[in-house]
Amino acid sequence: MSEASRRRRWSGETIAVGAVLVAFLLANGVIAAARPAMVRRAAGALDSALRRERAILVRELQAWQEGMQRHGRWLADLAAVALEARPELAAGPWPAHEAERLGALVGVP
């Protein structure tokens, strides 16, 4: 065999590498072509899930907000009792109506 014919002859390894390269290029082409549709489908699924759970999230947020407002009012009432009774504390024990108000706020009978 001459040197020229040996160079022109393709070995099994070269053919296998070429086949893998072609398969790789085809797979990349398919992925690139399918990507926009896959992104649209994923975005649609996410939007659907958010729409489905929006009512639940709104309810939980409202419950949290009401709880924070209730706690804030309770703390403001407690501070008001303490501030209103302060001058009377210097003269002696808390008046009965202030003690009852404070007991009602903190849950003491």
Short mmCIF file of N, CA, C and O in Angstrom, two decimals:
data_model
loop_
_atom_site.label_atom_id
_atom_site.label_comp_id
_atom_site.label_asym_id
_atom_site.label_seq_id
_atom_site.Cartn_x
_atom_site.Cartn_y
_atom_site.Cartn_z
N MET A 1 0.82 -1.18 0.00
CA MET A 1 0.00 0.00 0.00
C MET A 1 0.86 1.24 0.00
O MET A 1 1.85 1.31 0.71
N SER A 2 0.47 2.17 -0.77
CA SER A 2 1.26 3.39 -0.85
C SER A 2 0.89 4.33 0.29
O SER A 2 -0.16 4.18 0.93
N GLU A 3 1.72 5.29 0.50
CA GLU A 3 1.51 6.29 1.57
C GLU A 3 0.24 7.09 1.33
O GLU A 3 -0.51 7.39 2.26
N ALA A 4 -0.07 7.44 0.11
CA ALA A 4 -1.26 8.24 -0.22
C ALA A 4 -2.54 7.47 0.08
O ALA A 4 -3.50 8.02 0.61
N SER A 5 -2.57 6.18 -0.25
CA SER A 5 -3.79 5.40 0.00
C SER A 5 -3.99 5.17 1.49
O SER A 5 -5.10 5.07 1.98
N ARG A 6 -2.92 5.08 2.23
CA ARG A 6 -3.02 4.90 3.67
C ARG A 6 -3.60 6.16 4.34
O ARG A 6 -4.37 6.07 5.28
N ARG A 7 -3.24 7.34 3.83
CA ARG A 7 -3.76 8.59 4.40
C ARG A 7 -5.23 8.77 4.07
O ARG A 7 -5.97 9.34 4.85
N ARG A 8 -5.65 8.32 2.90
CA ARG A 8 -7.05 8.48 2.50
C ARG A 8 -7.96 7.49 3.21
O ARG A 8 -9.16 7.73 3.30
N ARG A 9 -7.47 6.43 3.67
CA ARG A 9 -8.27 5.41 4.32
C ARG A 9 -8.66 5.87 5.72
O ARG A 9 -7.84 6.37 6.47
N TRP A 10 -9.89 5.70 6.05
CA TRP A 10 -10.39 6.15 7.36
C TRP A 10 -10.36 4.98 8.33
O TRP A 10 -10.83 3.89 8.01
N SER A 11 -9.88 5.25 9.53
CA SER A 11 -9.83 4.18 10.52
C SER A 11 -11.18 4.12 11.25
O SER A 11 -11.99 5.04 11.18
N GLY A 12 -11.41 3.04 11.96
CA GLY A 12 -12.66 2.88 12.72
C GLY A 12 -12.80 3.95 13.80
O GLY A 12 -13.90 4.44 14.07
N GLU A 13 -11.67 4.32 14.40
CA GLU A 13 -11.71 5.35 15.44
C GLU A 13 -12.13 6.69 14.87
O GLU A 13 -12.93 7.41 15.47
N THR A 14 -11.62 7.04 13.72
CA THR A 14 -11.96 8.31 13.09
C THR A 14 -13.44 8.34 12.74
O THR A 14 -14.12 9.35 12.94
N ILE A 15 -13.96 7.24 12.23
CA ILE A 15 -15.37 7.16 11.89
C ILE A 15 -16.23 7.28 13.15
O ILE A 15 -17.24 7.98 13.17
N ALA A 16 -15.81 6.61 14.25
CA ALA A 16 -16.56 6.67 15.50
C ALA A 16 -16.57 8.10 16.06
O ALA A 16 -17.60 8.60 16.51
N VAL A 17 -15.43 8.77 16.02
CA VAL A 17 -15.36 10.15 16.49
C VAL A 17 -16.24 11.04 15.63
O VAL A 17 -16.96 11.91 16.12
N GLY A 18 -16.23 10.83 14.34
CA GLY A 18 -17.07 11.61 13.44
C GLY A 18 -18.55 11.36 13.71
O GLY A 18 -19.36 12.30 13.70
N ALA A 19 -18.92 10.10 13.98
CA ALA A 19 -20.32 9.78 14.28
C ALA A 19 -20.76 10.44 15.57
O ALA A 19 -21.88 10.97 15.67
N VAL A 20 -19.89 10.42 16.57
CA VAL A 20 -20.22 11.07 17.86
C VAL A 20 -20.37 12.57 17.66
O VAL A 20 -21.28 13.20 18.20
N LEU A 21 -19.50 13.16 16.86
CA LEU A 21 -19.58 14.59 16.58
C LEU A 21 -20.88 14.94 15.86
O LEU A 21 -21.55 15.92 16.21
N VAL A 22 -21.26 14.14 14.90
CA VAL A 22 -22.51 14.37 14.18
C VAL A 22 -23.70 14.23 15.13
O VAL A 22 -24.63 15.06 15.12
N ALA A 23 -23.69 13.20 15.97
CA ALA A 23 -24.77 13.00 16.94
C ALA A 23 -24.84 14.18 17.91
O ALA A 23 -25.94 14.66 18.26
N PHE A 24 -23.69 14.66 18.34
CA PHE A 24 -23.62 15.80 19.25
C PHE A 24 -24.22 17.05 18.59
O PHE A 24 -25.01 17.77 19.19
N LEU A 25 -23.85 17.30 17.36
CA LEU A 25 -24.36 18.47 16.63
C LEU A 25 -25.86 18.36 16.40
O LEU A 25 -26.59 19.35 16.55
N LEU A 26 -26.35 17.17 16.07
CA LEU A 26 -27.79 16.97 15.89
C LEU A 26 -28.55 17.19 17.19
O LEU A 26 -29.60 17.84 17.21
N ALA A 27 -28.02 16.66 18.30
CA ALA A 27 -28.67 16.84 19.60
C ALA A 27 -28.71 18.31 19.98
O ALA A 27 -29.73 18.80 20.48
N ASN A 28 -27.62 19.03 19.76
CA ASN A 28 -27.61 20.46 20.06
C ASN A 28 -28.62 21.21 19.20
O ASN A 28 -29.28 22.14 19.66
N GLY A 29 -28.74 20.81 17.94
CA GLY A 29 -29.73 21.45 17.06
C GLY A 29 -31.15 21.21 17.55
O GLY A 29 -31.98 22.13 17.57
N VAL A 30 -31.44 19.98 17.96
CA VAL A 30 -32.78 19.65 18.46
C VAL A 30 -33.06 20.43 19.75
O VAL A 30 -34.16 20.99 19.92
N ILE A 31 -32.10 20.49 20.64
CA ILE A 31 -32.28 21.22 21.90
C ILE A 31 -32.49 22.70 21.63
O ILE A 31 -33.38 23.33 22.22
N ALA A 32 -31.69 23.28 20.75
CA ALA A 32 -31.84 24.71 20.44
C ALA A 32 -33.18 24.99 19.80
O ALA A 32 -33.80 26.03 20.07
N ALA A 33 -33.68 24.08 18.99
CA ALA A 33 -34.98 24.29 18.35
C ALA A 33 -36.12 24.13 19.34
O ALA A 33 -37.14 24.81 19.25
N ALA A 34 -35.97 23.23 20.31
CA ALA A 34 -37.04 22.96 21.28
C ALA A 34 -37.03 23.91 22.46
O ALA A 34 -38.02 24.01 23.19
N ARG A 35 -35.94 24.62 22.68
CA ARG A 35 -35.81 25.47 23.86
C ARG A 35 -36.92 26.52 24.00
O ARG A 35 -37.50 26.65 25.08
N PRO A 36 -37.26 27.29 22.97
CA PRO A 36 -38.33 28.29 23.14
C PRO A 36 -39.66 27.68 23.58
O PRO A 36 -40.34 28.22 24.46
N ALA A 37 -40.02 26.54 23.00
CA ALA A 37 -41.28 25.89 23.38
C ALA A 37 -41.21 25.40 24.82
O ALA A 37 -42.20 25.51 25.57
N MET A 38 -40.06 24.86 25.23
CA MET A 38 -39.92 24.38 26.60
C MET A 38 -39.99 25.54 27.59
O MET A 38 -40.61 25.42 28.65
N VAL A 39 -39.40 26.67 27.26
CA VAL A 39 -39.44 27.84 28.14
C VAL A 39 -40.87 28.36 28.25
O VAL A 39 -41.34 28.69 29.34
N ARG A 40 -41.59 28.41 27.12
CA ARG A 40 -42.99 28.85 27.16
C ARG A 40 -43.84 27.91 28.01
O ARG A 40 -44.67 28.36 28.79
N ARG A 41 -43.62 26.62 27.86
CA ARG A 41 -44.39 25.65 28.64
C ARG A 41 -44.08 25.78 30.13
O ARG A 41 -44.97 25.75 30.97
N ALA A 42 -42.81 25.95 30.48
CA ALA A 42 -42.43 26.10 31.89
C ALA A 42 -42.99 27.40 32.46
O ALA A 42 -43.49 27.43 33.60
N ALA A 43 -42.95 28.49 31.70
CA ALA A 43 -43.49 29.76 32.17
C ALA A 43 -45.00 29.65 32.36
O ALA A 43 -45.56 30.18 33.33
N GLY A 44 -45.67 28.96 31.46
CA GLY A 44 -47.11 28.75 31.59
C GLY A 44 -47.45 27.94 32.83
O GLY A 44 -48.41 28.23 33.54
N ALA A 45 -46.67 26.91 33.10
CA ALA A 45 -46.90 26.08 34.29
C ALA A 45 -46.68 26.90 35.56
O ALA A 45 -47.44 26.78 36.54
N LEU A 46 -45.66 27.74 35.56
CA LEU A 46 -45.39 28.58 36.73
C LEU A 46 -46.51 29.59 36.94
O LEU A 46 -46.99 29.78 38.07
N ASP A 47 -46.96 30.23 35.87
CA ASP A 47 -48.07 31.19 35.98
C ASP A 47 -49.33 30.50 36.50
O ASP A 47 -50.04 31.05 37.34
N SER A 48 -49.59 29.32 36.01
CA SER A 48 -50.76 28.57 36.45
C SER A 48 -50.67 28.24 37.93
O SER A 48 -51.64 28.39 38.68
N ALA A 49 -49.51 27.80 38.37
CA ALA A 49 -49.32 27.47 39.80
C ALA A 49 -49.48 28.71 40.66
O ALA A 49 -50.09 28.67 41.73
N LEU A 50 -48.93 29.83 40.20
CA LEU A 50 -49.06 31.07 40.99
C LEU A 50 -50.51 31.53 41.05
O LEU A 50 -50.98 32.00 42.09
N ARG A 51 -51.23 31.42 39.94
CA ARG A 51 -52.66 31.79 39.94
C ARG A 51 -53.43 30.89 40.88
O ARG A 51 -54.31 31.35 41.62
N ARG A 52 -53.11 29.61 40.87
CA ARG A 52 -53.80 28.64 41.71
C ARG A 52 -53.55 28.93 43.20
O ARG A 52 -54.45 28.82 44.02
N GLU A 53 -52.33 29.30 43.53
CA GLU A 53 -51.98 29.48 44.94
C GLU A 53 -52.09 30.93 45.39
O GLU A 53 -51.84 31.23 46.55
N ARG A 54 -52.46 31.83 44.52
CA ARG A 54 -52.56 33.25 44.88
C ARG A 54 -53.57 33.46 46.00
O ARG A 54 -53.30 34.19 46.95
N ALA A 55 -54.73 32.82 45.90
CA ALA A 55 -55.76 32.97 46.94
C ALA A 55 -55.23 32.50 48.29
O ALA A 55 -55.46 33.16 49.32
N ILE A 56 -54.51 31.40 48.29
CA ILE A 56 -53.95 30.88 49.55
C ILE A 56 -52.93 31.87 50.11
O ILE A 56 -52.94 32.19 51.30
N LEU A 57 -52.05 32.39 49.24
CA LEU A 57 -51.03 33.34 49.68
C LEU A 57 -51.67 34.63 50.20
O LEU A 57 -51.23 35.17 51.22
N VAL A 58 -52.72 35.11 49.52
CA VAL A 58 -53.40 36.33 49.96
C VAL A 58 -54.03 36.11 51.32
O VAL A 58 -53.93 36.95 52.21
N ARG A 59 -54.70 34.95 51.49
CA ARG A 59 -55.32 34.64 52.80
C ARG A 59 -54.27 34.59 53.92
O ARG A 59 -54.48 35.14 55.00
N GLU A 60 -53.16 33.92 53.66
CA GLU A 60 -52.11 33.82 54.68
C GLU A 60 -51.50 35.18 54.99
O GLU A 60 -51.21 35.48 56.15
N LEU A 61 -51.31 36.00 53.97
CA LEU A 61 -50.78 37.34 54.19
C LEU A 61 -51.75 38.19 55.00
O LEU A 61 -51.34 38.92 55.91
N GLN A 62 -53.03 38.09 54.70
CA GLN A 62 -54.03 38.86 55.46
C GLN A 62 -54.07 38.39 56.91
O GLN A 62 -54.18 39.22 57.83
N ALA A 63 -54.00 37.08 57.14
CA ALA A 63 -54.00 36.56 58.50
C ALA A 63 -52.77 37.05 59.26
O ALA A 63 -52.86 37.46 60.43
N TRP A 64 -51.61 37.04 58.60
CA TRP A 64 -50.39 37.53 59.24
C TRP A 64 -50.52 39.02 59.56
O TRP A 64 -50.15 39.47 60.64
N GLN A 65 -51.06 39.78 58.61
CA GLN A 65 -51.21 41.23 58.79
C GLN A 65 -52.17 41.53 59.94
O GLN A 65 -51.90 42.39 60.79
N GLU A 66 -53.29 40.80 60.00
CA GLU A 66 -54.24 41.00 61.10
C GLU A 66 -53.61 40.65 62.43
O GLU A 66 -53.83 41.33 63.44
N GLY A 67 -52.83 39.58 62.46
CA GLY A 67 -52.14 39.20 63.70
C GLY A 67 -51.16 40.28 64.14
O GLY A 67 -51.08 40.61 65.32
N MET A 68 -50.40 40.82 63.17
CA MET A 68 -49.45 41.89 63.52
C MET A 68 -50.18 43.12 64.04
O MET A 68 -49.75 43.76 65.01
N GLN A 69 -51.31 43.47 63.42
CA GLN A 69 -52.08 44.62 63.88
C GLN A 69 -52.65 44.37 65.27
O GLN A 69 -52.63 45.25 66.12
N ARG A 70 -53.15 43.15 65.51
CA ARG A 70 -53.69 42.80 66.83
C ARG A 70 -52.60 42.89 67.90
O ARG A 70 -52.81 43.45 68.97
N HIS A 71 -51.42 42.39 67.58
CA HIS A 71 -50.31 42.46 68.54
C HIS A 71 -49.89 43.91 68.76
O HIS A 71 -49.57 44.30 69.89
N GLY A 72 -49.88 44.69 67.70
CA GLY A 72 -49.52 46.11 67.83
C GLY A 72 -50.52 46.86 68.69
O GLY A 72 -50.14 47.68 69.54
N ARG A 73 -51.81 46.58 68.49
CA ARG A 73 -52.83 47.23 69.33
C ARG A 73 -52.70 46.80 70.78
O ARG A 73 -52.85 47.61 71.69
N TRP A 74 -52.44 45.51 70.99
CA TRP A 74 -52.28 45.02 72.36
C TRP A 74 -51.11 45.72 73.04
O TRP A 74 -51.21 46.17 74.17
N LEU A 75 -50.00 45.85 72.32
CA LEU A 75 -48.83 46.51 72.89
C LEU A 75 -49.11 47.99 73.14
O LEU A 75 -48.70 48.54 74.17
N ALA A 76 -49.84 48.64 72.23
CA ALA A 76 -50.19 50.05 72.43
C ALA A 76 -51.10 50.20 73.64
O ALA A 76 -50.93 51.14 74.44
N ASP A 77 -52.07 49.29 73.81
CA ASP A 77 -52.94 49.35 74.99
C ASP A 77 -52.14 49.14 76.27
O ASP A 77 -52.36 49.82 77.28
N LEU A 78 -51.21 48.20 76.23
CA LEU A 78 -50.38 47.93 77.40
C LEU A 78 -49.53 49.16 77.75
O LEU A 78 -49.42 49.54 78.92
N ALA A 79 -48.95 49.79 76.73
CA ALA A 79 -48.16 51.00 76.97
C ALA A 79 -49.05 52.12 77.50
O ALA A 79 -48.63 52.88 78.39
N ALA A 80 -50.27 52.22 76.99
CA ALA A 80 -51.19 53.26 77.46
C ALA A 80 -51.52 53.06 78.93
O ALA A 80 -51.57 54.02 79.71
N VAL A 81 -51.77 51.81 79.33
CA VAL A 81 -52.06 51.53 80.75
C VAL A 81 -50.87 51.95 81.61
O VAL A 81 -51.03 52.60 82.64
N ALA A 82 -49.69 51.57 81.17
CA ALA A 82 -48.49 51.90 81.96
C ALA A 82 -48.28 53.41 82.03
O ALA A 82 -47.95 53.95 83.09
N LEU A 83 -48.48 54.11 80.93
CA LEU A 83 -48.27 55.56 80.92
C LEU A 83 -49.35 56.30 81.70
O LEU A 83 -49.06 57.28 82.39
N GLU A 84 -50.60 55.82 81.59
CA GLU A 84 -51.69 56.48 82.31
C GLU A 84 -51.58 56.27 83.81
O GLU A 84 -51.94 57.13 84.60
N ALA A 85 -51.08 55.13 84.25
CA ALA A 85 -51.00 54.81 85.67
C ALA A 85 -49.72 55.33 86.30
O ALA A 85 -49.58 55.30 87.51
N ARG A 86 -48.80 55.81 85.54
CA ARG A 86 -47.49 56.19 86.06
C ARG A 86 -47.55 57.25 87.17
O ARG A 86 -46.93 57.05 88.20
N PRO A 87 -48.26 58.35 87.00
CA PRO A 87 -48.28 59.32 88.11
C PRO A 87 -48.91 58.73 89.37
O PRO A 87 -48.50 59.06 90.49
N GLU A 88 -49.85 57.83 89.18
CA GLU A 88 -50.51 57.24 90.35
C GLU A 88 -49.61 56.23 91.04
O GLU A 88 -49.79 55.92 92.20
N LEU A 89 -48.63 55.67 90.32
CA LEU A 89 -47.71 54.71 90.93
C LEU A 89 -46.85 55.37 91.99
O LEU A 89 -46.49 54.74 92.98
N ALA A 90 -46.50 56.61 91.77
CA ALA A 90 -45.66 57.30 92.75
C ALA A 90 -46.38 57.49 94.07
O ALA A 90 -45.76 57.50 95.13
N ALA A 91 -47.70 57.59 94.01
CA ALA A 91 -48.49 57.81 95.23
C ALA A 91 -48.80 56.51 95.95
O ALA A 91 -49.22 56.54 97.10
N GLY A 92 -48.62 55.38 95.33
CA GLY A 92 -48.96 54.12 95.98
C GLY A 92 -49.24 53.05 94.95
O GLY A 92 -48.83 53.15 93.80
N PRO A 93 -49.98 51.99 95.34
CA PRO A 93 -50.27 50.91 94.42
C PRO A 93 -51.21 51.35 93.29
O PRO A 93 -51.85 52.38 93.38
N TRP A 94 -51.29 50.53 92.28
CA TRP A 94 -52.15 50.85 91.14
C TRP A 94 -53.60 50.90 91.58
O TRP A 94 -54.04 50.09 92.38
N PRO A 95 -54.35 51.80 90.98
CA PRO A 95 -55.80 51.81 91.28
C PRO A 95 -56.45 50.53 90.75
O PRO A 95 -55.94 49.89 89.81
N ALA A 96 -57.56 50.14 91.33
CA ALA A 96 -58.21 48.88 90.98
C ALA A 96 -58.59 48.84 89.51
O ALA A 96 -58.41 47.80 88.84
N HIS A 97 -59.12 49.96 88.96
CA HIS A 97 -59.56 49.92 87.56
C HIS A 97 -58.37 49.75 86.61
O HIS A 97 -58.48 49.10 85.59
N GLU A 98 -57.21 50.32 86.97
CA GLU A 98 -56.01 50.15 86.14
C GLU A 98 -55.49 48.72 86.24
O GLU A 98 -55.05 48.13 85.27
N ALA A 99 -55.53 48.14 87.44
CA ALA A 99 -55.09 46.75 87.62
C ALA A 99 -55.99 45.80 86.83
O ALA A 99 -55.51 44.85 86.21
N GLU A 100 -57.31 46.07 86.83
CA GLU A 100 -58.23 45.23 86.06
C GLU A 100 -57.96 45.37 84.56
O GLU A 100 -57.98 44.40 83.82
N ARG A 101 -57.72 46.59 84.12
CA ARG A 101 -57.44 46.83 82.70
C ARG A 101 -56.16 46.11 82.27
O ARG A 101 -56.11 45.47 81.23
N LEU A 102 -55.13 46.20 83.11
CA LEU A 102 -53.88 45.53 82.81
C LEU A 102 -54.07 44.01 82.82
O LEU A 102 -53.57 43.31 81.96
N GLY A 103 -54.83 43.52 83.82
CA GLY A 103 -55.10 42.08 83.88
C GLY A 103 -55.84 41.59 82.65
O GLY A 103 -55.57 40.52 82.14
N ALA A 104 -56.77 42.39 82.15
CA ALA A 104 -57.51 42.01 80.94
C ALA A 104 -56.58 41.97 79.73
O ALA A 104 -56.73 41.12 78.84
N LEU A 105 -55.64 42.90 79.68
CA LEU A 105 -54.72 42.93 78.55
C LEU A 105 -53.77 41.75 78.52
O LEU A 105 -53.50 41.18 77.47
N VAL A 106 -53.27 41.38 79.68
CA VAL A 106 -52.28 40.30 79.72
C VAL A 106 -52.91 38.93 79.99
O VAL A 106 -52.21 37.93 80.04
N GLY A 107 -54.21 38.89 80.17
CA GLY A 107 -54.91 37.62 80.33
C GLY A 107 -54.91 37.09 81.75
O GLY A 107 -55.06 35.90 81.95
N VAL A 108 -54.75 37.95 82.72
CA VAL A 108 -54.79 37.54 84.12
C VAL A 108 -56.18 37.87 84.67
O VAL A 108 -56.63 39.01 84.54
N PRO A 109 -56.86 36.90 85.25
CA PRO A 109 -58.22 37.19 85.76
C PRO A 109 -58.22 38.11 86.97
O PRO A 109 -57.30 38.27 87.69
#
